[in-house]
Amino acid sequence: MEQGVVIVLLISGLCTLCSCLSRQYHFVNIEKSWTEAQSYCRQNYVDLATIDGPEEMQALLETVDGRRHYAWIGLYDDRESWQWTLTNSSFYSEGETEFRNWKVGEPDKTGGCVTMDSEGTWTDVSCHISPGNPFVCYDDDPQRYILNTKKTGWEKAVFNCEKHYTSLTIIRNQTENKKIKDIISDSQDHDNLDVWIGLFREPWSKWSDQGVSSYRKWNSGEPNNLGGNEDCALVTTSDSGRWNDRNCDDKHSFFCYDDNLILIRVNKSWDEALSFCRQHYGDLVSVPTEQVQRSVNRMAQSASTAHVWMGLRFSCAMKFWLWLDGEITWYQNWAPGNDTRECGQRGAVESGAGQQWVSLPKTEELNFICRKCEGMCDSTLKQKHVLRMKLNALSSLNMDDPAVAEAMLQQMKVKLADEGITGVKLRWRKQADGKIFHREEEEGKEEECENMEV
Ligand SMILES: *[C@@H]1O[C@H](CO)[C@@H](O)[C@H](O)[C@H]1NC(C)=O
Ligand SMILES: *[C@@H]1O[C@H](CO)[C@@H](O)[C@H](O)[C@H]1NC(C)=O
Ligand SMILES: *[C@@H]1O[C@H](CO)[C@@H](O)[C@H](O)[C@H]1NC(C)=O
Ligand SMILES: *[C@@H]1O[C@H](CO)[C@@H](O)[C@H](O)[C@H]1NC(C)=O
């Protein structure tokens, strides 16, 4: 045998040929208030609709007839979500985080940040007003308040206070409020001195199902809090689904969602589980994103086994973990020490505790989660990934010969197919110098991935 040499090469492949949306939307054409709609969805489905991106928005709109409807979704504005930038609870006695001294008529949802005026009363304002406001910092040891009269943006004020003192000021009771008011009134141009304090909130940041999607599709000029009490979001179906804020007590139709997944509470080996899902539903579940992970977690909680099979396996040929649809595990949620690289291992998720991924021998008999595909494959989700591999090759091989490169590719595809992995398209990627293969020079190069749209 000749001595092996290490080379580096790049593969780009269409990793996702078929990616199911993890939510199935339902349009309910019964007029209800937002809270009533929420109860209805929780009883009959999972919850009011959470929407993670344009593909999901499209799927949601496709559940409606062509007519114009105004329909609730799960997004709402929680007026009570004010919090201090200083979160460490050891700074507050009981009830002190809840102290407020709003001006009459405030907060009126003008924005997510708060100023105090020379009367000592508070107003909510936009965090992004230019050129900002003076601000008061708090220092804990010894307790003192520091006024900075330079007009500053809110984020800069937070940064500045945390750098030099404890935080942008907290206010825990009337005594402290008066101290800060006195500092403002004692300063020279106190008449028009509104100062930042450390209270803030993120408007329109909550979904009914506690989801964390940051996707928004507001109509222009919305949300506008018309009439002063618009805290719930609805979709106008005819207006390419743009969103509007409305009074939560208004009655409208609404969108619920179901997980596009099903937990099978029967104990099977990984191979048996795979056949079962393919026969009755679609496939064993893939978890390409944190959002799908949350749906999987919800399901796994009712399993009768400590772990639940997912469609995750280790490819011996390629030496990495792959989802059944050929997708590489860009999103990862391994329990510590479980990202092992052994042939025959399969991936499961813990049904309790941290709900992280563990690698187990495929012969273990576990509950499992299937995904219901129902032709919902979305070809627009195809993704191209680049991956760097290290190979040991015989030094007699002419690595610059295209025929050699092609032969290696074929061999890799055959190996993948032997393992039952299809749906991955592989091709070599030439590097800047026109070559595919490079002899390894640096140490410690690992697989490296880039995400690119096709
Ligand atoms: C909270 O503040 C206390 C007192 O300053 C400090 O000892 C502790 O480490 C802080 N905790 C965290 C989580 O920062
Ligand atoms: C106000 O809060 C500060 C900080 O917790 C505390 O030292 C002070 O005793 C409180 N004053 C009153 C009147 O509660
Ligand atoms: C599956 O296995 C678990 C744990 O070993 C056991 O508690 C449960 O009863 C089994 N379920 C079935 C349907 O056999
Ligand atoms: C995998 O994770 C579980 C749960 O954290 C842990 O008990 C187990 O030891 C880990 N396995 C390996 C091989 O580290």
Coordinates of C-alpha atoms and ligand atoms in Angstrom, one line a residue:
M1 CA 0.0 0.0 0.0
E2 CA 1.2 3.5 -0.8
Q3 CA 1.2 6.1 1.8
G4 CA -2.1 8.1 2.0
V5 CA -2.0 11.8 1.5
V6 CA -4.6 14.2 2.9
I7 CA -6.4 16.4 0.5
V8 CA -9.2 19.0 0.9
L9 CA -12.1 19.1 -1.4
L10 CA -15.4 20.9 -1.6
I11 CA -18.8 19.4 -2.4
S12 CA -21.8 21.3 -3.1
G13 CA -25.1 19.5 -3.1
L14 CA -28.8 20.2 -3.1
C15 CA -29.4 18.9 0.3
T16 CA -33.1 19.5 0.7
L17 CA -35.1 18.1 -2.2
C18 CA -38.2 17.9 -0.2
S19 CA -38.8 19.8 3.0
C20 CA -42.1 19.6 4.6
L21 CA -43.6 22.6 6.5
S22 CA -44.0 21.6 10.1
R23 CA -47.3 23.3 10.6
Q24 CA -50.6 22.7 8.9
Y25 CA -52.9 25.7 8.9
H26 CA -56.6 25.7 9.3
F27 CA -58.9 28.6 8.5
V28 CA -61.9 28.7 10.8
N29 CA -64.7 30.8 9.4
I30 CA -66.5 31.5 12.7
E31 CA -66.4 35.1 14.1
K32 CA -64.8 35.2 17.6
S33 CA -62.8 37.6 19.7
W34 CA -59.0 36.8 19.8
T35 CA -59.2 35.1 23.2
E36 CA -62.2 33.0 22.1
A37 CA -60.4 32.1 18.9
Q38 CA -57.3 31.1 21.0
S39 CA -59.4 28.7 23.1
Y40 CA -61.0 27.2 20.0
C41 CA -57.6 26.6 18.4
R42 CA -56.2 25.1 21.6
Q43 CA -59.2 22.8 21.9
N44 CA -59.3 21.6 18.3
Y45 CA -55.8 22.0 17.0
V46 CA -52.5 23.2 18.7
D47 CA -52.9 27.0 18.9
L48 CA -53.6 30.2 16.9
A49 CA -51.3 30.4 13.9
T50 CA -47.7 31.2 14.4
I51 CA -46.0 32.1 11.1
D52 CA -42.2 31.6 10.6
G53 CA -41.6 32.9 7.2
P54 CA -43.0 33.6 3.7
E55 CA -43.4 29.9 2.8
E56 CA -45.6 29.4 5.9
M57 CA -47.5 32.7 5.1
Q58 CA -48.2 31.3 1.6
A59 CA -49.4 28.0 3.0
L60 CA -51.7 29.8 5.4
L61 CA -53.3 31.9 2.6
E62 CA -53.9 28.8 0.6
T63 CA -56.3 27.5 3.2
V64 CA -58.8 30.3 2.4
D65 CA -61.3 30.7 -0.4
G66 CA -60.7 33.6 -2.7
R67 CA -62.9 36.0 -0.7
R68 CA -61.8 38.8 1.6
H69 CA -61.5 37.8 5.2
Y70 CA -60.1 39.5 8.2
A71 CA -58.7 36.6 10.4
W72 CA -56.8 36.6 13.7
I73 CA -53.3 35.0 13.9
G74 CA -51.4 34.3 17.1
L75 CA -49.3 37.5 17.3
Y76 CA -50.2 40.0 20.0
D77 CA -48.9 43.0 21.9
D78 CA -48.4 42.4 25.6
R79 CA -48.8 45.8 27.3
E80 CA -47.7 44.4 30.6
S81 CA -44.3 43.1 29.3
W82 CA -42.3 46.0 30.8
Q83 CA -39.0 45.0 32.3
W84 CA -35.8 46.6 33.7
T85 CA -32.6 46.3 31.7
L86 CA -31.0 45.2 35.1
T87 CA -32.6 41.8 35.4
N88 CA -30.5 40.4 38.3
S89 CA -33.2 39.7 41.0
S90 CA -30.8 40.3 43.9
F91 CA -31.2 44.0 43.3
Y92 CA -34.9 43.9 44.0
S93 CA -37.0 43.2 47.1
E94 CA -40.4 41.7 46.8
G95 CA -42.7 43.8 44.5
E96 CA -39.9 46.3 43.6
T97 CA -39.6 45.2 40.0
E98 CA -43.3 46.2 39.6
F99 CA -43.0 49.8 40.8
R100 CA -44.4 52.3 38.2
N101 CA -45.0 56.0 38.2
W102 CA -46.7 56.6 34.8
K103 CA -48.0 60.0 33.8
V104 CA -51.8 60.1 33.5
G105 CA -52.8 58.6 30.1
E106 CA -49.5 56.7 29.8
P107 CA -48.3 54.3 28.7
D108 CA -50.0 54.8 25.4
K109 CA -48.1 52.3 23.2
T110 CA -46.0 55.0 21.6
G111 CA -42.9 52.9 21.9
G112 CA -40.8 50.4 23.8
C113 CA -38.7 52.8 25.9
V114 CA -39.4 55.1 28.9
T115 CA -38.5 58.6 29.9
M116 CA -39.0 60.4 33.2
D117 CA -39.8 64.2 33.2
S118 CA -39.0 66.8 35.8
E119 CA -42.2 66.0 37.6
G120 CA -41.0 62.5 38.1
T121 CA -43.7 60.9 36.0
W122 CA -43.0 58.4 33.2
T123 CA -43.9 58.3 29.5
D124 CA -43.4 55.5 26.9
V125 CA -41.7 56.7 23.8
S126 CA -40.0 55.3 20.7
C127 CA -36.5 53.9 21.5
H128 CA -35.3 55.3 18.2
I129 CA -36.0 59.0 18.6
S130 CA -33.2 61.2 17.3
P131 CA -31.0 62.6 18.8
G132 CA -32.2 60.7 21.9
N133 CA -32.4 61.9 25.5
P134 CA -30.2 62.6 28.5
F135 CA -30.1 59.6 30.8
V136 CA -29.6 58.6 34.4
C137 CA -27.3 55.7 35.4
Y138 CA -27.5 53.7 38.6
D139 CA -24.5 52.6 40.6
D140 CA -25.0 50.0 43.3
D141 CA -22.0 50.3 45.6
P142 CA -22.5 52.8 47.2
Q143 CA -26.0 53.5 45.8
R144 CA -26.0 56.6 43.7
Y145 CA -27.6 58.1 40.5
I146 CA -25.6 59.8 37.8
L147 CA -27.2 62.2 35.4
N148 CA -25.7 62.5 31.9
T149 CA -27.1 65.5 30.1
K150 CA -25.9 64.7 26.7
K151 CA -28.7 63.6 24.3
T152 CA -28.0 60.0 23.6
G153 CA -29.9 57.1 21.8
W154 CA -31.4 54.5 24.2
E155 CA -29.1 51.6 23.3
K156 CA -26.0 53.8 23.7
A157 CA -27.3 55.0 27.1
V158 CA -27.7 51.4 28.2
F159 CA -24.2 50.5 27.0
N160 CA -22.7 53.6 28.6
C161 CA -24.3 53.0 32.0
E162 CA -23.3 49.3 32.0
K163 CA -19.8 50.1 31.1
H164 CA -19.2 52.7 33.8
Y165 CA -21.7 51.9 36.5
T166 CA -24.3 49.1 37.3
S167 CA -27.0 49.9 34.7
L168 CA -29.4 52.5 33.2
T169 CA -31.3 53.5 36.3
I170 CA -33.8 51.2 37.9
I171 CA -36.5 52.7 40.1
R172 CA -37.8 50.5 42.9
N173 CA -40.0 52.7 45.0
Q174 CA -41.3 56.2 45.5
T175 CA -38.3 57.2 47.5
E176 CA -35.9 56.4 44.7
N177 CA -38.3 58.0 42.1
K178 CA -38.1 61.2 44.1
K179 CA -34.3 61.1 44.4
I180 CA -34.1 60.9 40.6
K181 CA -36.8 63.6 40.1
D182 CA -34.7 65.9 42.4
I183 CA -31.6 65.3 40.3
I184 CA -33.5 66.2 37.2
S185 CA -35.1 69.3 38.7
D186 CA -31.8 70.5 40.1
S187 CA -30.1 70.5 36.7
Q188 CA -30.1 73.7 34.7
D189 CA -32.6 73.3 31.9
H190 CA -34.8 70.9 33.8
D191 CA -38.0 72.2 32.1
N192 CA -37.4 70.3 28.9
L193 CA -35.4 67.5 30.4
D194 CA -36.9 64.0 29.8
V195 CA -34.4 61.4 30.7
W196 CA -34.1 57.7 29.8
I197 CA -34.7 55.2 32.6
G198 CA -34.0 51.5 32.4
L199 CA -37.6 50.3 31.8
F200 CA -38.4 48.9 28.3
R201 CA -40.4 46.3 26.4
E202 CA -40.5 44.8 23.0
P203 CA -43.8 45.7 21.3
W204 CA -45.5 43.0 19.2
S205 CA -43.1 40.3 20.3
K206 CA -45.4 37.6 21.5
W207 CA -47.2 34.6 19.9
S208 CA -50.0 32.7 21.4
D209 CA -48.0 29.5 21.4
Q210 CA -44.9 31.1 22.9
G211 CA -43.2 30.8 19.6
V212 CA -40.3 33.2 18.8
S213 CA -40.8 33.9 15.2
S214 CA -39.6 37.3 14.1
Y215 CA -41.3 37.2 10.8
R216 CA -43.7 40.2 10.3
K217 CA -45.8 41.2 7.3
W218 CA -47.4 44.5 8.5
N219 CA -49.3 46.6 6.1
S220 CA -47.7 50.0 5.6
G221 CA -48.5 52.3 8.5
E222 CA -49.4 49.4 10.7
P223 CA -49.4 48.6 13.6
N224 CA -51.0 52.0 14.4
N225 CA -53.0 51.3 17.6
L226 CA -56.0 53.2 16.1
G227 CA -58.4 54.1 18.9
G228 CA -55.8 53.3 21.5
N229 CA -56.5 49.6 22.2
E230 CA -55.3 47.5 19.3
D231 CA -53.3 44.7 20.7
C232 CA -54.0 41.7 18.4
A233 CA -52.9 41.0 14.9
L234 CA -55.0 39.9 11.9
V235 CA -54.4 39.0 8.3
T236 CA -56.4 40.6 5.5
T237 CA -56.6 37.6 3.1
S238 CA -57.3 39.6 -0.1
D239 CA -54.4 42.1 0.6
S240 CA -51.7 39.4 -0.1
G241 CA -52.1 38.6 3.5
R242 CA -50.8 41.8 5.0
W243 CA -51.2 42.3 8.8
N244 CA -53.1 44.9 10.7
D245 CA -53.5 45.6 14.5
R246 CA -57.1 45.4 15.8
N247 CA -59.0 45.5 19.1
C248 CA -58.8 42.0 20.5
D249 CA -62.5 42.1 21.5
D250 CA -63.6 42.5 17.8
K251 CA -65.1 39.4 16.3
H252 CA -63.3 37.9 13.3
S253 CA -62.6 34.5 11.7
F254 CA -59.1 33.1 12.5
F255 CA -56.3 30.7 11.6
C256 CA -55.3 27.8 13.8
Y257 CA -52.4 25.4 13.2
D258 CA -51.7 21.7 13.7
D259 CA -48.4 20.1 14.0
N260 CA -47.7 18.3 10.8
L261 CA -46.2 15.5 13.0
I262 CA -47.5 12.5 14.8
L263 CA -46.1 10.6 17.8
I264 CA -46.4 6.8 17.5
R265 CA -46.5 5.4 21.0
V266 CA -45.3 1.9 20.0
N267 CA -41.7 0.6 20.6
K268 CA -39.8 -0.1 17.5
S269 CA -36.2 -0.3 16.3
W270 CA -35.1 2.6 14.0
D271 CA -35.5 0.5 10.8
E272 CA -39.0 -0.7 11.8
A273 CA -40.0 2.9 12.8
L274 CA -38.8 4.1 9.4
S275 CA -40.9 1.5 7.5
F276 CA -43.9 2.3 9.6
C277 CA -43.7 6.0 8.9
R278 CA -43.2 5.5 5.2
Q279 CA -46.1 3.1 5.0
H280 CA -48.6 5.2 6.9
Y281 CA -47.6 8.8 6.8
G282 CA -44.6 10.3 5.1
D283 CA -41.3 9.8 6.8
L284 CA -39.5 9.8 10.1
V285 CA -39.3 13.4 11.2
S286 CA -36.4 15.7 10.2
V287 CA -35.5 18.6 12.5
P288 CA -33.8 21.3 10.3
T289 CA -34.7 24.2 12.5
E290 CA -35.3 25.2 16.1
Q291 CA -38.9 25.9 15.3
V292 CA -39.5 22.2 14.2
Q293 CA -37.5 21.2 17.3
R294 CA -40.1 22.9 19.5
S295 CA -43.0 21.0 17.8
V296 CA -41.0 17.8 18.2
N297 CA -40.5 18.6 21.9
R298 CA -44.2 19.1 22.4
M299 CA -44.9 15.7 20.9
A300 CA -42.1 13.9 22.6
Q301 CA -43.3 14.9 26.0
S302 CA -46.2 12.4 25.8
A303 CA -43.9 9.5 24.8
S304 CA -43.8 6.3 26.9
T305 CA -40.0 5.8 26.3
A306 CA -37.2 8.1 27.6
H307 CA -36.1 8.7 24.0
V308 CA -37.9 9.1 20.7
W309 CA -36.5 8.2 17.3
M310 CA -36.1 10.9 14.7
G311 CA -35.0 10.5 11.0
L312 CA -31.4 11.2 11.9
R313 CA -28.6 8.8 11.0
F314 CA -24.9 8.7 10.8
S315 CA -23.5 8.1 7.3
C316 CA -20.6 5.8 7.4
A317 CA -19.6 6.7 3.9
M318 CA -19.6 10.4 4.4
K319 CA -18.8 10.5 8.1
F320 CA -21.4 12.9 9.1
W321 CA -25.0 13.0 10.4
L322 CA -27.8 13.3 7.8
W323 CA -31.5 13.7 8.0
L324 CA -33.5 11.2 6.0
D325 CA -34.3 13.8 3.3
G326 CA -30.5 14.2 2.7
E327 CA -30.3 17.4 4.7
I328 CA -27.1 17.8 6.7
T329 CA -27.5 18.8 10.3
W330 CA -26.9 22.5 10.1
Y331 CA -29.1 23.1 13.1
Q332 CA -27.9 21.0 16.0
N333 CA -29.2 20.1 19.4
W334 CA -26.9 17.4 20.7
A335 CA -26.8 16.5 24.3
P336 CA -23.2 16.9 25.5
G337 CA -21.0 14.1 24.2
N338 CA -23.6 12.6 21.9
D339 CA -22.3 13.9 18.6
T340 CA -20.4 10.7 18.3
R341 CA -19.2 9.4 14.9
E342 CA -19.9 5.7 14.9
C343 CA -21.5 3.6 12.1
G344 CA -24.9 2.1 13.0
Q345 CA -25.8 5.0 15.3
R346 CA -29.2 6.8 14.9
G347 CA -30.5 10.0 16.4
A348 CA -33.3 10.2 19.0
V349 CA -34.6 13.1 21.1
E350 CA -35.0 13.0 24.9
S351 CA -38.7 12.9 25.8
G352 CA -38.0 14.8 29.0
A353 CA -35.4 17.0 30.6
G354 CA -33.4 19.1 28.1
Q355 CA -35.0 17.4 25.1
Q356 CA -31.7 17.3 23.3
W357 CA -30.5 14.8 20.7
V358 CA -28.8 11.5 21.8
S359 CA -27.2 9.0 19.6
L360 CA -28.2 5.4 20.1
P361 CA -27.7 2.0 18.5
K362 CA -30.4 1.5 15.8
T363 CA -31.6 -1.7 17.5
E364 CA -33.1 0.2 20.5
E365 CA -36.8 0.0 20.6
L366 CA -38.4 3.4 21.0
N367 CA -41.5 5.5 20.3
F368 CA -41.0 7.6 17.2
I369 CA -42.3 10.7 15.4
C370 CA -43.5 10.6 11.8
R371 CA -44.1 13.6 9.7
K372 CA -47.3 13.8 7.6
C373 CA -46.0 15.0 4.3
E374 CA -49.2 14.9 2.2
G375 CA -47.6 16.3 -0.9
M376 CA -46.6 19.5 0.9
C377 CA -43.1 19.3 -0.3
D378 CA -41.9 22.7 -1.3
S379 CA -39.3 22.8 -4.0
T380 CA -38.5 26.4 -3.3
L381 CA -36.8 25.3 -0.1
K382 CA -34.0 23.6 -2.0
Q383 CA -30.7 24.6 -0.5
K384 CA -27.2 24.4 -1.7
H385 CA -24.5 23.7 0.8
V386 CA -20.8 23.6 0.6
L387 CA -18.9 21.2 2.6
R388 CA -15.2 20.7 3.0
M389 CA -13.9 17.1 3.4
K390 CA -10.6 15.5 4.1
L391 CA -9.8 12.4 2.2
N392 CA -6.9 10.0 2.3
A393 CA -5.9 9.3 -1.3
L394 CA -3.1 7.4 -2.9
S395 CA -0.3 9.6 -4.0
S396 CA -0.2 7.9 -7.4
L397 CA -3.7 9.3 -8.2
N398 CA -3.6 12.3 -10.5
M399 CA -6.0 14.5 -8.6
D400 CA -6.2 17.1 -11.3
D401 CA -7.7 14.6 -13.8
P402 CA -11.5 15.3 -14.1
A403 CA -12.1 11.6 -14.7
V404 CA -10.7 10.8 -11.3
A405 CA -12.8 13.4 -9.6
E406 CA -15.9 12.1 -11.4
A407 CA -15.2 8.5 -10.5
M408 CA -14.8 9.5 -6.8
L409 CA -18.1 11.3 -6.9
Q410 CA -19.8 8.3 -8.4
Q411 CA -18.3 6.1 -5.7
M412 CA -19.5 8.4 -3.0
K413 CA -23.0 8.4 -4.4
V414 CA -23.0 4.6 -4.5
K415 CA -21.9 4.4 -0.9
L416 CA -24.7 6.8 0.1
A417 CA -27.2 4.8 -1.8
D418 CA -26.0 1.6 -0.1
E419 CA -26.9 3.3 3.1
G420 CA -30.3 4.1 1.8
I421 CA -29.6 7.8 1.4
T422 CA -30.9 9.3 -1.7
G423 CA -32.0 12.8 -2.6
V424 CA -28.6 14.4 -2.2
K425 CA -27.0 15.7 -5.3
L426 CA -23.3 16.0 -5.1
R427 CA -20.9 17.8 -7.3
W428 CA -17.4 19.1 -6.8
R429 CA -16.8 22.8 -6.4
K430 CA -13.7 24.3 -8.0
Q431 CA -11.8 26.7 -5.9
A432 CA -10.4 30.0 -7.0
D433 CA -7.4 28.5 -8.7
G434 CA -9.7 26.2 -10.8
K435 CA -8.7 23.1 -8.9
I436 CA -11.0 20.9 -6.9
F437 CA -8.5 19.2 -4.7
H438 CA -5.9 20.8 -2.4
R439 CA -3.3 19.2 -0.4
E440 CA -3.8 19.9 3.3
E441 CA -1.5 22.5 4.7
E442 CA -3.0 23.9 7.8
E443 CA -3.8 21.6 10.7
G444 CA -7.2 21.1 12.2
K445 CA -9.4 21.9 9.2
E446 CA -12.8 20.4 9.8
E447 CA -15.9 20.1 7.7
E448 CA -17.1 23.5 7.1
C449 CA -20.4 24.6 5.7
E450 CA -21.9 27.6 4.1
N451 CA -25.5 28.2 3.4
M452 CA -26.4 29.5 0.0
E453 CA -29.6 30.0 -1.8
V454 CA -29.9 28.3 -5.1
Ligands
LIG1 C1 -26.4 39.4 40.8 O1 -25.9 40.4 41.6 C2 -25.1 39.9 42.8 C3 -24.8 41.1 43.6 O2 -24.2 42.1 42.9 C4 -23.9 39.2 42.3 O3 -23.2 38.6 43.4 C5 -24.3 38.0 41.4 O4 -23.2 37.4 40.8 C6 -25.2 38.5 40.3 N1 -25.8 37.4 39.6 C7 -25.7 37.3 38.2 C8 -26.4 36.1 37.6 O5 -25.2 38.1 37.5
LIG2 C1 -36.5 51.9 48.3 O1 -35.7 50.9 47.7 C2 -34.3 50.9 48.1 C3 -33.6 49.9 47.4 O2 -34.2 48.6 47.5 C4 -34.3 50.7 49.6 O3 -32.9 50.8 50.1 C5 -35.1 51.7 50.4 O4 -35.2 51.4 51.7 C6 -36.6 51.7 49.8 N1 -37.3 52.7 50.4 C7 -38.6 52.5 50.8 C8 -39.2 53.7 51.5 O5 -39.2 51.5 50.7
LIG3 C1 -42.3 0.8 25.5 O1 -41.1 0.8 26.4 C2 -41.3 1.5 27.6 C3 -40.0 1.6 28.3 O2 -39.2 0.4 28.2 C4 -42.4 0.8 28.4 O3 -42.6 1.5 29.6 C5 -43.7 0.8 27.6 O4 -44.7 0.1 28.3 C6 -43.4 0.2 26.2 N1 -44.6 0.4 25.4 C7 -45.2 -0.6 24.7 C8 -46.5 -0.2 24.0 O5 -44.8 -1.7 24.7
LIG4 C1 -25.6 11.6 25.8 O1 -26.4 12.5 26.5 C2 -27.0 11.9 27.7 C3 -27.9 12.9 28.3 O2 -27.2 14.1 28.5 C4 -25.9 11.4 28.6 O3 -26.5 10.7 29.8 C5 -25.0 10.4 27.9 O4 -23.9 10.0 28.7 C6 -24.5 11.0 26.6 N1 -23.7 10.0 25.8 C7 -22.4 10.1 25.5 C8 -21.9 9.0 24.7 O5 -21.8 11.0 26.0

